Amino acid sequence: MTALWLVTGGCGFIGSHLCDALLADGQRVRVLDDLSTGRRDNLASGASLLTGDVGDPELLEEAMEGVAGCFHLAAIASVERGVREWRETHRVNLSSFIAVLDAARAAGGVPVVYASSAAVYGSNANLPLAESVATQPLSAYGADKLGCELHARVASVVHGVPTLGLRFFNVYGARQDPASPYSGVISIFADRLLRREPISIFGDGLQSRDFIHVSSVVAALRAAMGAASIAAPVFNVCSGHATTVLDLAATLSDACGVKPEIRHLPPRAGEVRHSLGDPRASQKELRLPSPLPLPTGLRDVVEWMRAGRPLLVSG
Ligand SMILES: NC(=O)c1ccc[n+]([C@@H]2O[C@H](COP(=O)([O-])OP(=O)(O)OC[C@H]3O[C@@H](n4cnc5c(N)ncnc54)[C@H](O)[C@@H]3O)[C@@H](O)[C@H]2O)c1
């Protein structure tokens, strides 16, 4: 059935892919975005755009009008900006989310599916990280994402707003920002490999991450909308596979058809050594398909870069 969906942050990396998928499925899409990190040319053809701040109550009232559900992806998705601009990132990442929940409540209980993050786990060493392990955020960004989960519970339990939170791990794919702390390394490595330049790895390269392709994240977002409830569930969105930075460089080099020249730099202070999620609960409860294999997903990124779409980076 065709319905109208609100996507906050719909001009960003993940949001724009979600809009593409909804529209391809015959759905209608309204985007709310301030274009701070998102790009107008990411706006999916056929989506309408409300330009402004996601914490603006009047804009939110207009945005919620007649929608079947809200996908909340707008955020300052940067741990580093959370350090530099603590109060402003808190305003956008948590206070504005409460404004979204309040607008959903005022609109009669519009279901809200929202982006949380693996950052809520901090450096918890109980790998793979299941949703039940202790949350120990180490950054303002992670603390605000955990706050989103707590306030979503309030929205559900106190105000009857169905919600569902998704803890994204390292999302990658076309349109990702090379400056992203999550998967920017993929754009940076691919860019340098395609230019036949050496790639730099911090430390020994044996640090690992759980990379998940954006198409698998979109599938999770869409399934989550059908599972949003006043129980306010929260699920990981991850592949369940640990990939070291050295393995990533090797797989990406294959995708580029280039032999890599690797330079090692001193390790970065404070970096989480290993991050690995447990996808079993989300795969079972949201009935998700198997995540796209990394080599396939990386070929997609390389094709996008070869098409000349990315912002090229230096250094
Ligand atoms: N990319 C990842 O690997 C990853 C991992 C964990 C969580 N997340 C979360 O997923 C969501 C989407 O991330 P992304 O990677 O697509 O980031 P992104 O920066 O590409 O997208 C965020 C979008 O929100 C918009 N936005 C920012 N502040 C706004 C404001 N005040 N008002 C209105 N719009 C605003 C930006 O313009 C942008 O279009 C975020 O909530 C992020 O914290 C992302």
XYZ file of C-alpha atoms and ligand atoms in Angstrom:
359
model
C 0.000 0.000 0.000
C 1.290 3.457 -0.834
C 1.920 5.800 2.087
C 3.809 9.006 2.855
C 6.989 8.644 4.952
C 9.034 11.329 6.672
C 12.820 10.889 6.464
C 14.830 13.322 8.585
C 18.381 13.587 7.256
C 17.158 12.304 3.881
C 19.831 14.263 1.984
C 22.607 12.465 3.865
C 24.401 9.213 3.121
C 22.062 6.621 4.665
C 18.898 8.725 4.383
C 19.264 9.262 0.629
C 19.573 5.509 0.018
C 16.479 4.916 2.150
C 14.524 7.502 0.130
C 15.622 5.872 -3.140
C 14.372 2.483 -1.910
C 11.033 3.824 -0.644
C 10.352 5.675 -3.909
C 11.394 2.668 -6.012
C 8.754 0.753 -4.078
C 6.043 3.256 -5.038
C 5.996 5.012 -1.646
C 5.870 8.796 -1.171
C 8.669 10.545 0.699
C 9.045 13.851 2.527
C 12.552 14.814 3.620
C 13.451 17.219 6.415
C 17.093 18.259 6.211
C 19.122 21.400 6.931
C 21.711 20.442 4.277
C 24.527 20.903 6.809
C 26.337 17.701 5.802
C 23.697 16.412 3.396
C 23.620 17.515 -0.233
C 20.679 18.785 -2.235
C 21.784 16.639 -5.167
C 21.394 13.555 -2.937
C 17.659 14.291 -2.730
C 15.880 11.370 -4.353
C 13.939 12.321 -7.455
C 10.268 12.465 -6.475
C 10.857 13.265 -2.790
C 9.742 16.632 -1.390
C 12.145 18.634 0.767
C 11.524 20.743 3.866
C 14.753 22.630 4.470
C 15.403 23.524 8.087
C 16.377 22.422 11.542
C 15.102 19.103 12.851
C 14.647 20.661 16.286
C 12.191 23.311 15.026
C 8.748 22.406 16.499
C 6.741 24.282 13.818
C 8.651 22.659 10.982
C 8.212 19.278 12.651
C 4.457 19.811 12.943
C 4.338 20.471 9.189
C 6.664 17.528 8.494
C 4.540 15.037 10.494
C 1.302 16.022 8.745
C -0.261 12.934 7.146
C 2.784 10.644 7.411
C 2.523 6.916 8.139
C 5.869 6.871 9.940
C 9.078 8.810 10.572
C 12.601 7.552 9.898
C 14.842 9.762 12.024
C 18.390 9.875 10.613
C 19.280 13.570 10.999
C 22.214 14.006 13.345
C 25.701 15.401 13.624
C 27.258 12.015 12.869
C 30.705 12.888 14.147
C 32.375 11.870 17.389
C 35.033 14.499 16.735
C 32.489 17.350 16.385
C 30.929 16.162 19.649
C 34.269 16.907 21.304
C 34.617 20.364 19.723
C 30.949 21.434 19.846
C 29.583 19.542 22.829
C 26.449 21.630 23.451
C 25.468 22.030 19.793
C 25.864 18.330 19.000
C 23.820 17.539 22.117
C 21.096 19.936 20.920
C 20.925 18.290 17.489
C 21.543 14.679 18.498
C 19.367 14.436 21.606
C 17.186 17.545 22.250
C 16.039 17.613 18.624
C 15.213 13.919 18.780
C 12.937 14.643 21.749
C 11.293 17.341 19.585
C 10.761 14.681 16.868
C 9.202 12.286 19.395
C 7.001 15.071 20.781
C 5.810 15.968 17.265
C 5.090 12.266 16.604
C 3.062 12.176 19.827
C 1.152 15.355 18.881
C 0.406 13.906 15.424
C -1.420 11.003 17.054
C 1.366 8.523 17.715
C 3.305 8.389 14.440
C 5.762 5.417 14.611
C 9.410 6.508 14.787
C 12.369 4.390 13.656
C 15.623 6.106 14.613
C 19.391 5.739 14.174
C 21.301 4.831 17.281
C 24.918 3.687 17.046
C 27.479 1.086 18.073
C 29.051 4.037 19.916
C 26.689 3.271 22.831
C 28.907 0.235 23.610
C 32.137 2.238 23.977
C 35.041 -0.135 24.483
C 32.986 -3.011 25.943
C 35.168 -6.071 25.281
C 32.374 -8.701 25.329
C 32.578 -9.421 21.612
C 30.476 -9.969 19.628
C 28.371 -7.217 21.160
C 24.823 -8.366 21.768
C 22.128 -5.827 22.612
C 22.097 -7.129 26.200
C 25.710 -6.176 27.088
C 26.390 -3.071 29.160
C 26.377 0.266 27.367
C 29.472 2.331 28.192
C 29.643 5.289 25.776
C 33.023 7.014 25.668
C 31.951 10.121 23.766
C 29.294 12.833 23.825
C 28.048 11.360 20.545
C 27.639 7.872 22.078
C 26.063 9.310 25.242
C 23.496 11.219 23.166
C 22.668 8.121 21.097
C 22.087 6.222 24.342
C 19.953 9.151 25.493
C 17.902 8.763 22.297
C 17.185 5.154 23.257
C 16.118 6.179 26.768
C 13.835 8.963 25.507
C 12.368 6.700 22.840
C 11.359 4.422 25.702
C 9.711 7.398 27.439
C 7.886 8.298 24.208
C 6.630 4.733 23.939
C 5.783 3.954 27.547
C 4.484 7.359 28.666
C 3.088 8.774 25.409
C 2.188 5.666 23.410
C 4.479 6.461 20.441
C 5.692 3.219 18.760
C 9.490 3.370 18.348
C 12.397 1.190 17.298
C 16.103 2.035 17.546
C 18.849 0.624 15.326
C 22.453 0.558 16.510
C 24.340 0.919 13.235
C 27.930 -0.353 13.166
C 30.280 0.827 10.342
C 28.011 1.617 7.417
C 29.626 1.949 3.986
C 28.516 2.412 0.396
C 28.177 4.945 -2.405
C 27.820 8.595 -1.282
C 29.633 8.043 2.005
C 31.630 10.964 3.309
C 35.408 10.343 3.248
C 35.554 12.258 6.541
C 33.156 9.810 8.230
C 34.660 8.254 11.349
C 32.736 5.065 10.539
C 33.756 4.040 7.069
C 35.499 7.062 5.592
C 38.595 4.839 5.532
C 36.996 2.926 2.632
C 36.585 6.031 0.460
C 40.062 7.236 1.373
C 41.746 3.893 0.590
C 39.756 3.429 -2.643
C 40.565 6.955 -3.793
C 44.279 6.465 -3.226
C 44.347 2.973 -4.753
C 42.576 4.201 -7.887
C 45.152 6.997 -8.139
C 47.948 4.396 -7.669
C 49.092 6.134 -4.480
C 50.251 4.474 -1.223
C 47.731 3.984 1.560
C 48.442 4.811 5.190
C 47.419 2.551 8.062
C 47.536 3.622 11.698
C 49.387 1.083 13.851
C 49.726 -2.577 12.845
C 46.479 -2.703 10.848
C 45.107 -5.543 12.950
C 42.410 -3.349 14.519
C 39.018 -4.572 13.289
C 35.565 -3.238 12.500
C 32.163 -4.624 11.558
C 31.333 -3.137 8.148
C 27.769 -3.245 6.870
C 26.701 -2.148 3.384
C 24.146 0.646 3.185
C 21.706 -1.572 1.229
C 21.557 -3.931 4.229
C 20.962 -0.931 6.512
C 18.092 0.247 4.303
C 16.546 -3.233 4.502
C 16.803 -3.059 8.312
C 15.223 0.409 8.446
C 12.285 -0.685 6.331
C 11.723 -3.877 8.315
C 12.013 -1.899 11.553
C 9.102 0.343 10.638
C 6.812 -2.690 10.707
C 8.207 -3.733 14.093
C 8.131 -0.352 15.902
C 6.150 -0.776 19.099
C 5.532 0.651 22.547
C 7.993 -1.928 23.868
C 10.617 0.438 22.315
C 12.949 -2.309 21.015
C 16.562 -1.633 20.054
C 18.594 -3.813 17.659
C 22.108 -3.988 16.255
C 22.560 -3.496 12.523
C 25.858 -5.202 11.719
C 27.327 -8.013 9.647
C 28.707 -10.103 12.519
C 32.074 -10.298 10.686
C 35.261 -8.678 11.981
C 37.414 -7.171 9.231
C 40.908 -5.945 10.052
C 42.153 -2.799 8.361
C 44.794 -4.947 6.584
C 42.082 -7.320 5.272
C 40.028 -4.316 4.189
C 42.996 -2.916 2.263
C 43.566 -6.297 0.559
C 39.892 -6.786 -0.422
C 39.618 -3.224 -1.650
C 42.823 -3.597 -3.666
C 41.304 -6.656 -5.378
C 38.144 -4.654 -6.138
C 40.302 -1.879 -7.646
C 42.583 -4.338 -9.475
C 45.622 -2.636 -7.900
C 48.531 -3.987 -5.831
C 48.562 -1.912 -2.639
C 51.578 -0.071 -1.282
C 51.021 0.211 2.465
C 52.658 2.665 4.869
C 52.245 2.255 8.614
C 51.801 5.346 10.795
C 51.928 5.439 14.634
C 48.755 4.063 16.260
C 45.993 6.569 17.063
C 45.532 7.258 20.767
C 42.179 6.251 22.234
C 41.065 4.211 19.227
C 38.774 1.236 20.013
C 40.853 -1.817 18.983
C 38.029 -4.158 17.970
C 34.346 -3.621 17.251
C 32.076 -6.503 16.322
C 28.322 -6.733 16.598
C 26.035 -9.711 17.089
C 23.375 -9.565 14.349
C 21.320 -12.573 15.522
C 18.529 -10.698 17.344
C 17.857 -8.263 14.478
C 18.103 -11.008 11.851
C 15.556 -13.085 13.768
C 13.130 -10.394 14.941
C 13.242 -8.209 11.817
C 13.670 -11.196 9.448
C 16.556 -9.539 7.674
C 18.233 -11.083 4.633
C 21.930 -11.995 4.960
C 24.072 -8.863 4.768
C 25.787 -8.091 1.469
C 29.270 -9.742 1.476
C 32.107 -7.231 1.889
C 33.807 -7.941 -1.492
C 30.497 -7.303 -3.305
C 29.818 -4.137 -1.319
C 33.337 -2.826 -1.901
C 33.009 -3.376 -5.667
C 29.890 -1.172 -5.492
C 31.905 1.608 -3.791
C 34.719 1.326 -6.341
C 32.248 1.528 -9.245
C 30.720 4.636 -7.697
C 34.153 6.199 -7.276
C 35.167 5.279 -10.824
C 32.023 7.057 -12.028
C 33.597 10.224 -10.601
C 30.942 10.948 -8.003
C 32.938 11.208 -4.754
C 34.626 14.146 -3.139
C 38.281 13.351 -3.713
C 40.423 13.619 -0.632
C 44.083 14.248 -0.162
C 46.547 13.285 2.559
N 27.358 6.194 8.786
C 27.515 5.325 9.786
O 28.316 4.384 9.714
C 26.666 5.460 11.038
C 26.930 4.615 12.129
C 26.165 4.736 13.285
C 25.129 5.645 13.341
N 24.894 6.466 12.270
C 23.768 7.404 12.375
O 22.970 7.264 11.202
C 22.368 8.520 10.878
C 22.693 8.903 9.443
O 24.111 9.012 9.327
P 24.838 9.327 7.937
O 26.102 8.559 7.928
O 23.881 9.185 6.811
O 25.221 10.860 8.168
P 25.048 12.120 7.197
O 25.822 13.239 7.839
O 25.381 11.748 5.793
O 23.488 12.401 7.289
C 22.912 13.193 8.319
C 21.915 14.116 7.672
O 21.288 14.898 8.702
C 21.245 16.257 8.290
N 21.240 17.087 9.490
C 22.257 17.264 10.380
N 21.883 18.135 11.339
C 20.608 18.512 11.053
C 19.686 19.402 11.665
N 19.999 20.084 12.778
N 18.472 19.573 11.095
C 18.136 18.886 9.958
N 18.974 18.029 9.334
C 20.197 17.854 9.882
C 22.482 16.456 7.434
O 22.400 17.559 6.556
C 22.553 15.117 6.694
O 21.805 15.159 5.497
C 22.878 9.504 11.925
O 21.934 9.583 12.973
C 24.152 8.857 12.420
O 24.475 9.291 13.736
C 25.637 6.402 11.141
